[in-house]
């Protein structure tokens, strides 16, 4: 069992980091928050150039790893686009992306993105999105659904894991910015990073982040290996990521 991503996936992730920075970096999300309807035009060109929509995440293990690395890079820059949901799209439905939703008040961060969305519940009930209610913070909109079938159990793990890779990228950036801040900021003539209390807090945060990193790699391997426990592994990752965030 090899949990670490392959060299090709890692390099792809590094290329994505550079591409998102060149496309605007932090300014992308600021622009999208002001004009949610432009999310597609802001992120789409960079993703197309990276070949994101050519990745076969359901049958090719190498491309599943590449998708995870891409999601992590997107999270690092808080790319204002539902990339993980697009990559998790079902192959047997006429849909551009897949959103894992709750049984009550289903919602997704898809406001401003005009695509054909499918949803799946933890129990495997699949639906088609036929409308959106006014969006709230973080581009999240409540969804109006039309039922399709109950054959989506196999879709749930992938639909949970890829967004967690996006969140992992956000945690990477948060740690990087925090370390830079406490190294530069001074108090009583010393950088904050010199104080033991700050060091303890940074250590705790890094333990949380590295824990999510390990679980994300394990859950991805579990999906690629076709393990029957893949959904359990995905749920464990989701809980860990939420707690770390």
C-alpha positions as semicolon CSV with decimal commas, in nm:
position;residue;x (nm);y (nm);z (nm)
1;X;0,000;0,000;0,000
2;X;0,158;0,326;-0,121
3;X;-0,029;0,629;0,006
4;X;0,182;0,912;-0,132
5;X;0,087;1,062;-0,466
6;X;0,295;0,966;-0,766
7;X;0,561;1,198;-0,906
8;X;0,348;1,284;-1,210
9;X;0,054;1,386;-0,991
10;X;0,279;1,599;-0,771
11;X;0,425;1,776;-1,074
12;X;0,076;1,831;-1,213
13;X;-0,022;1,990;-0,883
14;X;0,279;2,222;-0,898
15;X;0,190;2,322;-1,253
16;X;-0,164;2,397;-1,137
17;X;-0,036;2,617;-0,854
18;X;0,161;2,824;-1,104
19;X;-0,130;2,839;-1,347
20;X;-0,376;2,962;-1,084
21;X;-0,129;3,222;-0,963
22;X;-0,077;3,344;-1,320
23;X;-0,455;3,360;-1,370
24;X;-0,488;3,603;-1,081
25;X;-0,421;3,417;-0,759
26;X;-0,601;3,573;-0,464
27;X;-0,769;3,830;-0,687
28;X;-0,979;3,556;-0,848
29;X;-1,190;3,493;-0,540
30;X;-1,222;3,866;-0,470
31;X;-1,353;3,921;-0,821
32;X;-1,589;3,624;-0,794
33;X;-1,735;3,745;-0,466
34;X;-1,819;4,075;-0,634
35;X;-1,954;3,908;-0,949
36;X;-2,052;3,543;-0,885
37;X;-2,183;3,508;-1,238
38;X;-1,827;3,534;-1,370
39;X;-1,690;3,234;-1,179
40;X;-1,679;3,022;-1,493
41;X;-1,493;3,281;-1,698
42;X;-1,247;3,347;-1,415
43;X;-1,141;2,988;-1,351
44;X;-1,246;2,803;-1,665
45;X;-0,960;2,902;-1,898
46;X;-0,687;2,791;-1,656
47;X;-0,864;2,462;-1,584
48;X;-0,913;2,390;-1,954
49;X;-0,548;2,466;-2,025
50;X;-0,448;2,221;-1,752
51;X;-0,663;1,952;-1,913
52;X;-0,879;1,916;-1,603
53;X;-1,185;1,795;-1,793
54;X;-0,989;1,518;-1,963
55;X;-0,907;1,345;-1,634
56;X;-1,070;1,002;-1,596
57;X;-1,094;0,985;-1,218
58;X;-1,317;0,678;-1,200
59;X;-1,115;0,421;-1,392
60;X;-0,755;0,550;-1,401
61;X;-0,568;0,552;-1,067
62;X;-0,300;0,791;-1,195
63;X;-0,561;1,039;-1,312
64;X;-0,747;1,012;-0,981
65;X;-0,424;1,115;-0,808
66;X;-0,380;1,399;-1,056
67;X;-0,733;1,518;-0,981
68;X;-0,659;1,517;-0,609
69;X;-0,341;1,719;-0,663
70;X;-0,535;1,963;-0,881
71;X;-0,802;2,008;-0,615
72;X;-0,535;2,071;-0,352
73;X;-0,377;2,341;-0,567
74;X;-0,718;2,496;-0,628
75;X;-0,777;2,504;-0,254
76;X;-0,443;2,673;-0,194
77;X;-0,557;2,969;-0,402
78;X;-0,923;2,938;-0,292
79;X;-1,013;2,901;-0,660
80;X;-1,374;3,027;-0,684
81;X;-1,502;2,729;-0,880
82;X;-1,660;2,393;-0,783
83;X;-1,371;2,197;-0,930
84;X;-1,396;1,887;-0,712
85;X;-1,767;1,856;-0,787
86;X;-1,701;1,882;-1,160
87;X;-1,428;1,618;-1,145
88;X;-1,658;1,380;-0,954
89;X;-1,921;1,388;-1,229
90;X;-2,105;1,058;-1,280
91;X;-2,036;0,873;-1,602
92;X;-2,384;0,724;-1,638
93;X;-2,581;1,048;-1,612
94;X;-2,607;1,350;-1,838
95;X;-2,445;1,582;-1,584
96;X;-2,141;1,808;-1,562
97;X;-2,079;1,756;-1,192
98;X;-2,185;1,579;-0,874
99;X;-2,272;1,731;-0,537
100;X;-2,309;1,525;-0,219
101;X;-2,610;1,667;-0,035
102;X;-2,807;1,618;0,284
103;X;-3,156;1,471;0,275
104;X;-3,298;1,798;0,410
105;X;-3,226;2,140;0,260
106;X;-2,982;2,016;-0,005
107;X;-2,727;2,279;-0,103
108;X;-2,401;2,325;-0,290
109;X;-2,140;2,590;-0,365
110;X;-2,252;2,625;-0,726
111;X;-2,414;2,969;-0,734
112;X;-2,320;3,155;-1,049
113;X;-2,201;2,845;-1,236
114;X;-2,433;2,741;-1,516
115;X;-2,380;2,367;-1,545
116;X;-2,590;2,052;-1,533
117;X;-2,562;1,928;-1,176
118;X;-2,651;1,592;-1,028
119;X;-2,669;1,526;-0,655
120;X;-2,634;1,219;-0,439
121;X;-2,727;1,162;-0,075
122;X;-2,530;0,948;0,167
123;X;-2,788;0,677;0,109
124;X;-2,729;0,681;-0,266
125;X;-3,040;0,871;-0,380
126;X;-2,952;1,062;-0,696
127;X;-3,132;1,370;-0,824
128;X;-3,101;1,636;-1,090
129;X;-3,073;2,002;-0,992
130;X;-3,361;2,190;-1,154
131;X;-3,324;2,521;-0,972
132;X;-3,133;2,723;-0,716
133;X;-3,254;2,940;-0,431
134;X;-3,079;3,274;-0,369
135;X;-2,717;3,212;-0,276
136;X;-2,565;3,278;0,064
137;X;-2,201;3,311;0,171
138;X;-1,927;3,115;-0,008
139;X;-2,143;3,078;-0,321
140;X;-2,364;2,821;-0,144
141;X;-2,719;2,796;-0,276
142;X;-3,007;2,574;-0,170
143;X;-3,100;2,339;-0,452
144;X;-3,431;2,233;-0,601
145;X;-3,410;1,867;-0,701
146;X;-3,586;1,618;-0,923
147;X;-3,532;1,253;-0,826
148;X;-3,351;1,021;-1,067
149;X;-3,279;0,689;-0,892
150;X;-3,127;0,526;-0,584
151;X;-2,820;0,384;-0,760
152;X;-2,562;0,635;-0,642
153;X;-2,398;0,464;-0,344
154;X;-2,079;0,410;-0,544
155;X;-2,064;0,784;-0,621
156;X;-2,062;0,907;-0,262
157;X;-1,703;0,834;-0,159
158;X;-1,551;1,016;-0,456
159;X;-1,794;1,304;-0,410
160;X;-1,679;1,343;-0,050
161;X;-1,306;1,290;-0,092
162;X;-1,218;1,529;-0,374
163;X;-1,366;1,835;-0,197
164;X;-1,160;1,739;0,109
165;X;-0,848;1,766;-0,105
166;X;-0,957;2,120;-0,187
167;X;-0,994;2,191;0,184
168;X;-0,649;2,039;0,243
169;X;-0,503;2,294;0,004
170;X;-0,673;2,569;0,204
171;X;-0,518;2,432;0,522
172;X;-0,176;2,430;0,352
173;X;-0,213;2,798;0,268
174;X;-0,348;2,887;0,612
175;X;-0,047;2,729;0,782
176;X;0,193;2,898;0,542
177;X;0,040;3,242;0,600
178;X;0,024;3,192;0,977
179;X;0,390;3,092;1,000
180;X;0,489;3,392;0,788
181;X;0,283;3,623;1,011
182;X;0,422;3,507;1,344
183;X;0,775;3,515;1,203
184;X;0,741;3,880;1,096
185;X;0,521;4,022;1,373
186;X;0,716;4,132;1,681
187;X;0,615;4,178;2,043
188;X;0,846;4,287;2,325
189;X;1,128;4,300;2,072
190;X;1,089;3,936;1,964
191;X;0,903;3,771;1,677
192;X;0,582;3,602;1,790
193;X;0,724;3,271;1,674
194;X;0,977;3,287;1,958
195;X;0,707;3,260;2,225
196;X;0,644;2,911;2,355
197;X;0,266;2,950;2,358
198;X;0,265;3,042;1,989
199;X;0,493;2,749;1,910
200;X;0,254;2,511;2,087
201;X;-0,042;2,648;1,891
202;X;0,144;2,614;1,562
203;X;0,241;2,258;1,648
204;X;-0,119;2,167;1,728
205;X;-0,237;2,321;1,401
206;X;0,026;2,135;1,200
207;X;-0,068;1,806;1,366
208;X;-0,429;1,864;1,258
209;X;-0,323;1,954;0,903
210;X;-0,086;1,659;0,865
211;X;-0,358;1,429;0,999
212;X;-0,594;1,544;0,726
213;X;-0,313;1,498;0,473
214;X;-0,264;1,134;0,573
215;X;-0,636;1,056;0,582
216;X;-0,686;1,224;0,242
217;X;-0,419;1,004;0,085
218;X;-0,560;0,693;0,250
219;X;-0,918;0,769;0,142
220;X;-0,800;0,833;-0,214
221;X;-0,611;0,503;-0,218
222;X;-0,920;0,330;-0,079
223;X;-1,132;0,460;-0,367
224;X;-0,870;0,369;-0,627
225;X;-0,840;0,018;-0,484
226;X;-1,217;-0,029;-0,493
227;X;-1,236;-0,117;-0,124
228;X;-1,587;-0,173;0,015
229;X;-1,483;0,045;0,311
230;X;-1,414;0,345;0,083
231;X;-1,725;0,530;0,201
232;X;-1,631;0,482;0,567
233;X;-1,282;0,613;0,490
234;X;-1,430;0,912;0,307
235;X;-1,657;0,997;0,600
236;X;-1,365;0,972;0,843
237;X;-1,169;1,212;0,622
238;X;-1,463;1,452;0,601
239;X;-1,499;1,464;0,980
240;X;-1,125;1,517;1,029
241;X;-1,116;1,795;0,768
242;X;-1,410;1,976;0,928
243;X;-1,250;1,956;1,272
244;X;-0,914;2,080;1,140
245;X;-1,075;2,370;0,957
